[in-house]
CSV table of C-alpha atoms in Angstrom, one decimal:
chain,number,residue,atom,x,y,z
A,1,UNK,CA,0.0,0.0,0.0
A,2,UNK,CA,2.9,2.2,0.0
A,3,UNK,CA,1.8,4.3,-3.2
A,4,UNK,CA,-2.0,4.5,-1.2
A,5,UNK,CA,-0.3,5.4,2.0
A,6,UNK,CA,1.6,8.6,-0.2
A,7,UNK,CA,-2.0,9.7,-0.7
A,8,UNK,CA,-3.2,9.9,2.5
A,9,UNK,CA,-4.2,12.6,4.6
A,10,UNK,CA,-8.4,13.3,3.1
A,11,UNK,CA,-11.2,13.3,5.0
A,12,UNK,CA,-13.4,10.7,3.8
A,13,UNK,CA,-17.3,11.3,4.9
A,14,UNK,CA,-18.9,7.7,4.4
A,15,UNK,CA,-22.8,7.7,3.8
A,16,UNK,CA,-24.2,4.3,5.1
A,17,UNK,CA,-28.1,4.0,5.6
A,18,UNK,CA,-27.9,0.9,8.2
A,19,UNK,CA,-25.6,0.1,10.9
A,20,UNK,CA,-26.1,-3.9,10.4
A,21,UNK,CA,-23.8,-6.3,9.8
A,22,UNK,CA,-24.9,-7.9,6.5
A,23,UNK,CA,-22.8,-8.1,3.3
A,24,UNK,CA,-22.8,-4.5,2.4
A,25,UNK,CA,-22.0,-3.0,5.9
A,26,UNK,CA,-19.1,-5.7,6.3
A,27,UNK,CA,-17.8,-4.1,2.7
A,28,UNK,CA,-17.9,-0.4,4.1
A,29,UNK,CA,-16.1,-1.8,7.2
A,30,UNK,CA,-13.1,-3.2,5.1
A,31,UNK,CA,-12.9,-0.1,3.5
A,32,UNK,CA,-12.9,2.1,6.4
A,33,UNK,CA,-10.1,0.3,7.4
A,34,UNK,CA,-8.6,0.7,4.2
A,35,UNK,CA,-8.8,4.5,4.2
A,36,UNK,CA,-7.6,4.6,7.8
A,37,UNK,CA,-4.7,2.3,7.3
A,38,UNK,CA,-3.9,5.4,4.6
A,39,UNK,CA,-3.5,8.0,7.3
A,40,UNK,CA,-7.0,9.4,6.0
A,41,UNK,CA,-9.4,11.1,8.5
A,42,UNK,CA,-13.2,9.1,8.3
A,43,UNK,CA,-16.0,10.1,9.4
A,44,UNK,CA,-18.8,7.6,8.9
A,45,UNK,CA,-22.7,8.6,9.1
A,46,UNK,CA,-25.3,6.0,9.5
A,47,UNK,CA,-28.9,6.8,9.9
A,48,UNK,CA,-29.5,4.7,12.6
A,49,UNK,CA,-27.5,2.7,15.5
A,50,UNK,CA,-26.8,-0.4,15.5
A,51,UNK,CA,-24.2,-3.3,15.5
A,52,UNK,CA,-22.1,-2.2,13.0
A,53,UNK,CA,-21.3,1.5,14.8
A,54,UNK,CA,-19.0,-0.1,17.3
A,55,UNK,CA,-16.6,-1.9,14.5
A,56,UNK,CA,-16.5,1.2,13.2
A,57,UNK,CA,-15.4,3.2,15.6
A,58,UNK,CA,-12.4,0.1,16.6
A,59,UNK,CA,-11.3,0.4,13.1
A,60,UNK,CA,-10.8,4.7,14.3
A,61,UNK,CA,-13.7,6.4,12.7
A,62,UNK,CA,-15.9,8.6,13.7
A,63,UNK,CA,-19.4,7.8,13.9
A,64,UNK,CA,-22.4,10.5,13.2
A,65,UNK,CA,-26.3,8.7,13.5
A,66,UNK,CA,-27.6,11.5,11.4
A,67,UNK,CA,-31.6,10.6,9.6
A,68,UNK,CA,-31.0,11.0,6.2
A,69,UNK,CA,-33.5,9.8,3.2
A,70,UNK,CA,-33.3,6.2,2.4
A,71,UNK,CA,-34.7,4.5,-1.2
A,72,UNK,CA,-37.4,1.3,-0.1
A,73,UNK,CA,-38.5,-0.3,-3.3
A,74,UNK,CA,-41.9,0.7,-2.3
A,75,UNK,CA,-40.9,3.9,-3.0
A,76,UNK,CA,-40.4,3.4,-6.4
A,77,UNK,CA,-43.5,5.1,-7.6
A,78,UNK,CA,-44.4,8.7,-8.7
A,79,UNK,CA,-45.9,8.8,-5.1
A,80,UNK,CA,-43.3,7.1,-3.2
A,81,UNK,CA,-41.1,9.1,-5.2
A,82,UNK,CA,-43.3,12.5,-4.1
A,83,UNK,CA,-42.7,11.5,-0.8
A,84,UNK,CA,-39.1,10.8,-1.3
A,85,UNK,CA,-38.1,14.5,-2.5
A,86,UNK,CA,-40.2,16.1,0.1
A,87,UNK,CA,-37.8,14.3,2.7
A,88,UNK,CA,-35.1,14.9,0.9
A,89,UNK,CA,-35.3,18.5,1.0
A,90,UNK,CA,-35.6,18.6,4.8
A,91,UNK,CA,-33.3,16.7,5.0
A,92,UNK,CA,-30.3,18.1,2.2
A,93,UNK,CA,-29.2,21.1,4.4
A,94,UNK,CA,-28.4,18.8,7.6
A,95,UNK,CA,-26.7,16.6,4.9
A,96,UNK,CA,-24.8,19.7,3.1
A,97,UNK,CA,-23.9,20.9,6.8
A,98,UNK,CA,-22.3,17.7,8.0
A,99,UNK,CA,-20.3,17.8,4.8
A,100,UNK,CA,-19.0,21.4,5.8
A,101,UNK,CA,-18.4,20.8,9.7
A,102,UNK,CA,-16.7,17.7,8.8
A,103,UNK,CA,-14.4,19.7,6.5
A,104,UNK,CA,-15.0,16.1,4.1
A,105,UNK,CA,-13.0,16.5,1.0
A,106,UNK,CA,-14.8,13.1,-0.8
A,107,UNK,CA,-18.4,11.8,0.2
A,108,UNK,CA,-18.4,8.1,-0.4
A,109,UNK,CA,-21.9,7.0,-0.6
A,110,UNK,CA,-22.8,3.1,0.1
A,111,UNK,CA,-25.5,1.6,-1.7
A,112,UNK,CA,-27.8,2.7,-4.4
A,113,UNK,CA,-30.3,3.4,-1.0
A,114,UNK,CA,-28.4,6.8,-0.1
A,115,UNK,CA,-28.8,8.2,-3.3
A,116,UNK,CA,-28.9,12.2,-2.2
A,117,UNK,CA,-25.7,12.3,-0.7
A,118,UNK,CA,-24.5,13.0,-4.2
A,119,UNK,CA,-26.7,15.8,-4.0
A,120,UNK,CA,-25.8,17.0,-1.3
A,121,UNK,CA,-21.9,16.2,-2.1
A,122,UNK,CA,-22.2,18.2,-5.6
A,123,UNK,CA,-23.8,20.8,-3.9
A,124,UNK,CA,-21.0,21.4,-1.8
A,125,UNK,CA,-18.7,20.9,-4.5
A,126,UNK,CA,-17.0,17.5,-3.5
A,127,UNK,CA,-16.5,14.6,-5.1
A,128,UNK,CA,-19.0,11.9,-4.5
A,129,UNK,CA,-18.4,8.2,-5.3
A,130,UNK,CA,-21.2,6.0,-5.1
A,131,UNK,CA,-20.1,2.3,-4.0
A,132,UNK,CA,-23.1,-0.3,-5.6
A,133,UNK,CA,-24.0,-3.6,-4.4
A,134,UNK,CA,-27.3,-4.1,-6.5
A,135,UNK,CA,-28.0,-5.4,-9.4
A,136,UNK,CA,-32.0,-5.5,-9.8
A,137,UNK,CA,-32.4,-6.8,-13.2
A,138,UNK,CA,-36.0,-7.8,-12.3
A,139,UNK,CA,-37.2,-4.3,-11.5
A,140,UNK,CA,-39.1,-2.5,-14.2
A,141,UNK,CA,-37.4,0.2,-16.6
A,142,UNK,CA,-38.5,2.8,-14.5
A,143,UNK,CA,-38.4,1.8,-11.4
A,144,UNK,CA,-34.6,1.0,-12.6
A,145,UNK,CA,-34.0,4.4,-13.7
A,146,UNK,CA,-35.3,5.8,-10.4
A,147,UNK,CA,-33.6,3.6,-8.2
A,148,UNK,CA,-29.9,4.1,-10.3
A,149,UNK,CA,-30.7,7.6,-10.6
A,150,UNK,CA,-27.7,9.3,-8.2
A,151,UNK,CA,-25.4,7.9,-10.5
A,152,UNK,CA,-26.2,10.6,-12.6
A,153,UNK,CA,-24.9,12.8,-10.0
A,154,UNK,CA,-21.6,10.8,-8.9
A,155,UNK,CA,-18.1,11.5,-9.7
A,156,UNK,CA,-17.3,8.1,-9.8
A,157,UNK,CA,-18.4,4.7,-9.2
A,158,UNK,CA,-17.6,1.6,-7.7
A,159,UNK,CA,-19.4,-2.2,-8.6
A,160,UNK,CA,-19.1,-5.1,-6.7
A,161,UNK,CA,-19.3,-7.1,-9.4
A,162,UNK,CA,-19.6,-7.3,-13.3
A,163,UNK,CA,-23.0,-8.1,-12.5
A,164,UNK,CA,-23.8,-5.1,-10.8
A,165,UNK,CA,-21.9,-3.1,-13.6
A,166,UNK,CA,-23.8,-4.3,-16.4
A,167,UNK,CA,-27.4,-3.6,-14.9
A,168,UNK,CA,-26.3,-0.4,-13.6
A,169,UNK,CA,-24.2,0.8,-15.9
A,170,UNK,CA,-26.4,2.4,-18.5
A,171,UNK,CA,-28.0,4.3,-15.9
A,172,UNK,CA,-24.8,6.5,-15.1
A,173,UNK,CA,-24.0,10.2,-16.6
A,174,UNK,CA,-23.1,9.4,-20.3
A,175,UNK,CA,-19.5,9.9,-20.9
A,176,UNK,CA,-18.6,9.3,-17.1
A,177,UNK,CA,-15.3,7.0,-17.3
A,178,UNK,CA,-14.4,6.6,-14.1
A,179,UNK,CA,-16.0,3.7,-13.1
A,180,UNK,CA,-14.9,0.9,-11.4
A,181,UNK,CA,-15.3,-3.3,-10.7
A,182,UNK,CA,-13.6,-4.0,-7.3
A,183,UNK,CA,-14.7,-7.5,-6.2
A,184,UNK,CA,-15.7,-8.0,-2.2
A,185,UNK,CA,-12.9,-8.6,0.4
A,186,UNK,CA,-14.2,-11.6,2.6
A,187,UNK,CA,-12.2,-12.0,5.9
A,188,UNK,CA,-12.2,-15.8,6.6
A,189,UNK,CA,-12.5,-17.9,10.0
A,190,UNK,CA,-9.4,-17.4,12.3
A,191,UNK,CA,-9.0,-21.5,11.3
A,192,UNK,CA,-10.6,-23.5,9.6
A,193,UNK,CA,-12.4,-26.4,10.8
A,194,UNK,CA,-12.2,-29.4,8.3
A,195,UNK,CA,-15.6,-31.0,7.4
A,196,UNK,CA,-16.2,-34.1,9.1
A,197,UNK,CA,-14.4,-37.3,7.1
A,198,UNK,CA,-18.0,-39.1,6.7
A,199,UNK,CA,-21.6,-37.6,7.2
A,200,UNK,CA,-22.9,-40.3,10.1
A,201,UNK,CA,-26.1,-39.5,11.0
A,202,UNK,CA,-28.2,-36.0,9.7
A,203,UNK,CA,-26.6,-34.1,6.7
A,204,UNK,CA,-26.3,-30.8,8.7
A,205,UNK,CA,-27.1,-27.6,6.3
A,206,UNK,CA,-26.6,-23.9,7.6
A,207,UNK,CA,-28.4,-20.7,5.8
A,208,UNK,CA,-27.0,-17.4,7.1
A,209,UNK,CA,-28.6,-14.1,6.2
A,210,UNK,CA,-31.8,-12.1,6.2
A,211,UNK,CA,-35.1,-13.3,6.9
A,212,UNK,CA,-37.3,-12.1,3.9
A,213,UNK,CA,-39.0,-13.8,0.7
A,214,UNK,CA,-36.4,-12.5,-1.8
A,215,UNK,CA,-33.9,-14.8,0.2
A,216,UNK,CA,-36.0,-17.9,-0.1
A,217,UNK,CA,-35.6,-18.8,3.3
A,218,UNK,CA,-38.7,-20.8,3.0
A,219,UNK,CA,-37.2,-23.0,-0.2
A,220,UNK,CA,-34.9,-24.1,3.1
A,221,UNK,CA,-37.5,-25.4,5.4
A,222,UNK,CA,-39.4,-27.2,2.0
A,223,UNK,CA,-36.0,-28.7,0.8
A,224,UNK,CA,-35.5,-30.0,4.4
A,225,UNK,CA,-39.0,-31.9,4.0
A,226,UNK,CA,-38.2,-32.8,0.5
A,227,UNK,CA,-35.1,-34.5,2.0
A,228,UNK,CA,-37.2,-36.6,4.9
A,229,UNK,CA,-39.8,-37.6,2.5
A,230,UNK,CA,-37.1,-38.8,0.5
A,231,UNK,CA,-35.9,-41.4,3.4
A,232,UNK,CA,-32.3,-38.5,3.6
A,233,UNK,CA,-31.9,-37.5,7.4
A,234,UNK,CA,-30.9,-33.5,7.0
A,235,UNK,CA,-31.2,-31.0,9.5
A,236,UNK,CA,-31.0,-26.8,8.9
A,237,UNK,CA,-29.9,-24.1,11.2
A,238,UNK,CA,-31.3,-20.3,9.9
A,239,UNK,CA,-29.0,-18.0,11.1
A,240,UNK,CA,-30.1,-14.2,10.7
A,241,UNK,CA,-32.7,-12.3,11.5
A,242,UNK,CA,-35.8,-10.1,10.0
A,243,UNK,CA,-35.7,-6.7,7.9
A,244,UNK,CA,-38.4,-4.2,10.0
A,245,UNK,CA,-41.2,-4.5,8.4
A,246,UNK,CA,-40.9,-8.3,7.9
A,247,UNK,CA,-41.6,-9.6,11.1
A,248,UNK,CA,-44.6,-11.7,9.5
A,249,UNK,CA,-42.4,-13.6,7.4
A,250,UNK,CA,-40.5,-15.4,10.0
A,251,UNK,CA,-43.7,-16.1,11.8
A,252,UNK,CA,-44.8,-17.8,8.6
A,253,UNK,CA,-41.5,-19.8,8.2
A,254,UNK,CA,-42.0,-20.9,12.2
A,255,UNK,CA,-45.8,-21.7,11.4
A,256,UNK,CA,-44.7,-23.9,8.4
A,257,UNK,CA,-42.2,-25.8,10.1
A,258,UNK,CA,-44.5,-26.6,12.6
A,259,UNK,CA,-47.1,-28.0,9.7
A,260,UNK,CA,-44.3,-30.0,8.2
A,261,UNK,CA,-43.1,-31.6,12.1
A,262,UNK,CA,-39.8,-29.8,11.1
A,263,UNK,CA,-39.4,-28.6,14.9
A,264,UNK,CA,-36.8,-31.4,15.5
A,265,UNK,CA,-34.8,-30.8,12.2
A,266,UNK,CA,-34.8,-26.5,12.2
A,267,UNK,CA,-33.5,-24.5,14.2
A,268,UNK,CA,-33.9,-20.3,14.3
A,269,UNK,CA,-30.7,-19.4,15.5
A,270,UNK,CA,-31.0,-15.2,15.1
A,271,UNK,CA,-28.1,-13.1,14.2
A,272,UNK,CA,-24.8,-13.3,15.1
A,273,UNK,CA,-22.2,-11.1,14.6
A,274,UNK,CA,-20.1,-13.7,14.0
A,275,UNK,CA,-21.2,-16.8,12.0
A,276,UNK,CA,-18.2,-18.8,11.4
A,277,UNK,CA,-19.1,-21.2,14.6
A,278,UNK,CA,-22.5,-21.7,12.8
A,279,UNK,CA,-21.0,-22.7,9.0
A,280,UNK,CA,-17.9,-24.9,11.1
A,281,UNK,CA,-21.1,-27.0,12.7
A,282,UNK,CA,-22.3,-27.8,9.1
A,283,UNK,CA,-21.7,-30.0,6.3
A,284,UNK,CA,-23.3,-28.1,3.4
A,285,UNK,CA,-24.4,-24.0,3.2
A,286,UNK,CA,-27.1,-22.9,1.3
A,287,UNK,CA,-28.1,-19.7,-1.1
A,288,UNK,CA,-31.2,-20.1,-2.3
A,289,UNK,CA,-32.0,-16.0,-2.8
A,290,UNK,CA,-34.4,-15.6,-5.4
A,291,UNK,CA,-34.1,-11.8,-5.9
A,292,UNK,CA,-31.0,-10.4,-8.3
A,293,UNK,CA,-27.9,-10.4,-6.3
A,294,UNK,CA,-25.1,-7.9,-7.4
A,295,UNK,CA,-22.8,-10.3,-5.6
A,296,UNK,CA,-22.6,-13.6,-3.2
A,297,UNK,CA,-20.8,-12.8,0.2
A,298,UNK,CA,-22.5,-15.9,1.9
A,299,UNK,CA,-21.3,-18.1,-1.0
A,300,UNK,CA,-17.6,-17.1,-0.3
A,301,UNK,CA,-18.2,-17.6,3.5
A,302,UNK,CA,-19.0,-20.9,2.9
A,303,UNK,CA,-16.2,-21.9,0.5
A,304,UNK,CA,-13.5,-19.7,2.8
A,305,UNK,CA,-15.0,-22.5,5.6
A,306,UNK,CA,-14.3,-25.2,3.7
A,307,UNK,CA,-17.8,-26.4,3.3
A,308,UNK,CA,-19.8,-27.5,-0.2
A,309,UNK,CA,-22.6,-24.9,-0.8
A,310,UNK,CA,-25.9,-25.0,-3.2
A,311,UNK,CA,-26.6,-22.2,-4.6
A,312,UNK,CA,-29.5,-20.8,-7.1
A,313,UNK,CA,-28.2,-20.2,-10.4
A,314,UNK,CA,-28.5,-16.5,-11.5
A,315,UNK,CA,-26.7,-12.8,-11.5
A,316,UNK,CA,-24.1,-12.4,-8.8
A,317,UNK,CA,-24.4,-15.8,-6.5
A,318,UNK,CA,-23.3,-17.6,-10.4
A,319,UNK,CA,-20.7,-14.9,-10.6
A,320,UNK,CA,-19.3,-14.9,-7.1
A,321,UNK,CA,-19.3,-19.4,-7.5
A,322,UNK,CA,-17.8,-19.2,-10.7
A,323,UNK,CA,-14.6,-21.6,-10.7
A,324,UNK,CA,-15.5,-23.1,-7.6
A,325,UNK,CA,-15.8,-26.9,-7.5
A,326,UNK,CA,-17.7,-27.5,-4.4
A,327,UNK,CA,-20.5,-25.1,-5.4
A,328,UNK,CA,-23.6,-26.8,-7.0
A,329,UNK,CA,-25.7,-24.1,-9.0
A,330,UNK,CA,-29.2,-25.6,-9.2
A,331,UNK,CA,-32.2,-23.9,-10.8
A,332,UNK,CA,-33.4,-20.7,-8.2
A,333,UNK,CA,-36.9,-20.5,-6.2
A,334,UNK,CA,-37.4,-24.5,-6.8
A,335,UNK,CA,-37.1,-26.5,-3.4
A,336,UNK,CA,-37.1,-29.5,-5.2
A,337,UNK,CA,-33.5,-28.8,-6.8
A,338,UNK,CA,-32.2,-27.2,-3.8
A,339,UNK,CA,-33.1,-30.7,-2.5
A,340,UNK,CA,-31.1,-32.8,-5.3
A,341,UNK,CA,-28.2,-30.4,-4.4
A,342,UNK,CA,-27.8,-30.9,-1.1
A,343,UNK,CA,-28.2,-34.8,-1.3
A,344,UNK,CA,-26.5,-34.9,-4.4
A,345,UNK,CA,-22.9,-33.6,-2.2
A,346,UNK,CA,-24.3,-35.8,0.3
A,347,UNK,CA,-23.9,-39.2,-2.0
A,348,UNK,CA,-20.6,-37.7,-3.2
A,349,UNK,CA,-19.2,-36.6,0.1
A,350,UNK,CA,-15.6,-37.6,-0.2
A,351,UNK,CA,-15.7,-36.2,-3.2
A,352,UNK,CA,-16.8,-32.4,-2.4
A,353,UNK,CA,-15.3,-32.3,0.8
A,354,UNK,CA,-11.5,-32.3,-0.4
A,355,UNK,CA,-12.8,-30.0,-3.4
A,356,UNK,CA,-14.0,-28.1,-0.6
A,357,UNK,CA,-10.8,-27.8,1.4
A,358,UNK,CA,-9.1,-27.2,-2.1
A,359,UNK,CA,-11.6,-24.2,-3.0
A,360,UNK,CA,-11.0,-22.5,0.4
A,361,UNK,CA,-7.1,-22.0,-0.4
A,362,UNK,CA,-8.4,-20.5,-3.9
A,363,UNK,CA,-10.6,-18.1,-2.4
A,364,UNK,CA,-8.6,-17.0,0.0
A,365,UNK,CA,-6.2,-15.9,-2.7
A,366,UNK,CA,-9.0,-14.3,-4.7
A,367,UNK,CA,-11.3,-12.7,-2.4
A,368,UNK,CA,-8.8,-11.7,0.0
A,369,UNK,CA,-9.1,-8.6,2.3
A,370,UNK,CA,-5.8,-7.2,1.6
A,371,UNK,CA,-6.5,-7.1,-2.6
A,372,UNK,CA,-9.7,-5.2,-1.8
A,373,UNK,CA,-8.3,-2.7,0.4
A,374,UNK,CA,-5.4,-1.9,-2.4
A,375,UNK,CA,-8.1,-1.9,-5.1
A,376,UNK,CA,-10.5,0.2,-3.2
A,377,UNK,CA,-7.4,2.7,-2.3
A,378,UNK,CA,-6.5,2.8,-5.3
A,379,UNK,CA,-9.8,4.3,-7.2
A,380,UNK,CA,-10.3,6.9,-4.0
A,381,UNK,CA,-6.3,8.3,-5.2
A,382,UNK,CA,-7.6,8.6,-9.0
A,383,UNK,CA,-11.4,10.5,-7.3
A,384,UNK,CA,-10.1,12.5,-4.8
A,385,UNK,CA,-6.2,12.9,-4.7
A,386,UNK,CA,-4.8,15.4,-2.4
């Protein structure tokens, strides 16, 4: 990092509209401590607490909870999007005056959800990058064009994926050419623990993430019961919580295990902040997401673990399991297949469990922490050198 380090010395105001700890927080943690490893001042605004605030402020940054206006896919209507601006403008001069108190020299916006902090950035006449981690495909024209929007407005813009870069893309300022793919930084376990040598007894299988529909955390709980029917003993822990607002879909997933007599084979483990205990206790992870995904952080957990992982075949989660040998792609929102994938690794265990131990050395090497922070450095020198 020794030309990154030369740089240093900006203040770098980071726009974040959670303070969770799910795949896009974890990526504006890395690079927080990417810009602070460069000498370079952060200050990091969130619109709520939460568990991600006090990572950030161990890796040195400030931390400003400041309510700022936040894009729901509900609001991506003329109303919502009535609604949207009206906020916005109370909002922009607490936005605009953070920039100036904070004497920020670059506003580095996460997620397409904060789109009017490069607004408020141009306003103020600083650079804004805007750092994306969608990639909805599936959304309507317009609603695509609303929701890409602010990168009309950025001076640059990072993708976490060529996935995210090809749906987004066309929606940027025309003849903007600083653009950028820089690929996730996963930090692995402290060790890994090997998968077992046979499966005796249930094929354990782990889901870690959100609690919602788009994830298909329901095609876990009917590929579970698939498996039983099927004579296969198989067992699931869900790790992760709910979105607010989606409270009623985990009491649907409880209600259905109950109706299936799933109560001895599922467990709701909640969120951890840590979930490398909870992938080392299985055999096989699980992605069945059947939303676009711009990228697949929960896929390279799993292979950085050492474990096999099934996961639905489309946008990012093929991208981020591409040249992986102990990923099965099987065909998205389809129990059924999700089913075949996890017995199939099953049958084969030998098999995908030294692929597995092979893949996580690979991975390691390609999705490393170290390349992201260099990459990441690298495109805040060529926005906003000093």
């Amino acid at each position: 990092m020794t030309d990154a380090v030369a740089a240093s010395g900006r203040t770098v105001l980071v726009a974040n509209p959670s303070a969770d700890l799910y795949g896009s927080d974890r990526m504006l943690l890395e690079a927080v401590r990417a810009f602070r490893a460069a000498g370079d001042r952060v200050v990091v605004t969130c619109s709520v607490d939460g568990p991600l605030v006090p990572r950030l402020r161990e890796a040195g940054a400030e931390v400003v909870v400041l309510a700022s206006p936040i894009i729901r896919k509900s609001m991506l209507s003329p109303r919502g999007m009535l609604q949207l601006v009206r906020t916005t403008l109370s909002a922009l001069p607490r936005m605009r005056r953070l920039i100036r108190d904070t004497g920020a020299d670059v506003v580095f916006a996460n997620t397409l959800t904060t789109p009017f902090w490069t607004l408020a950035a141009r306003l103020s006449r600083r650079p804004g990058v805007v750092y994306v981690h969608e990639a909805e495909a599936s959304l309507s024209p317009a609603s695509r064009r609303l929701l890409t929007a602010p990168l009309r407005l950025a001076t640059g813009i990072v993708f976490n994926s060529e996935t995210s870069l090809r749906v987004c893309r066309p929606s940027a300022r025309p003849g903007i050419d600083r653009v950028w793919v820089v690929y996730n930084g996963v930090e692995g376990p402290a060790s890994i623990t090997p998968p077992r040598e046979r499966i005796d007894g249930p094929v354990r299988v782990a889901y870690v993430g959100r609690l919602s529909p788009r994830k298909g955390v329901d095609l876990v709980v009917d590929a579970i019961a698939a498996l039983r029917e099927q004579g296969v003993e198989a067992q699931a822990d869900i790790v992760g919580d709910v979105f607010p607002g989606y409270e009623w879909y985990e009491a649907e997933l409880r209600q259905r295990v109950a109706a299936l007599e799933l109560q001895d084979a599922i467990r709701f483990v909640g969120f951890l902040p840590s979930v490398w205990d909870a992938v080392a206790g299985a055999d096989v992870a699980i992605v069945p997401s059947r939303a676009d995904e711009s990228f697949g952080n929960v896929v390279i957990e799993a292979i950085l673990s050492a474990r096999p992982v099934v996961v639905a075949d489309h946008t990012g989660l093929r991208e981020a399991a591409a040249g992986f040998e102990s990923t099965v792609l099987v065909r998205s929102d389809d129990a059924a297949a999700f089913a075949d994938g996890i017995r199939r690794i099953r049958d084969d265990w030998s098999g995908f469990r030294a692929q597995a131990i092979a893949d996580a050395e690979r991975a390691s090497t390609r999705f490393n922490t170290e390349r992201y922070q260099s990459e990441i450095l690298s495109v805040m020198a060529q926005i906003a050198p000093r």
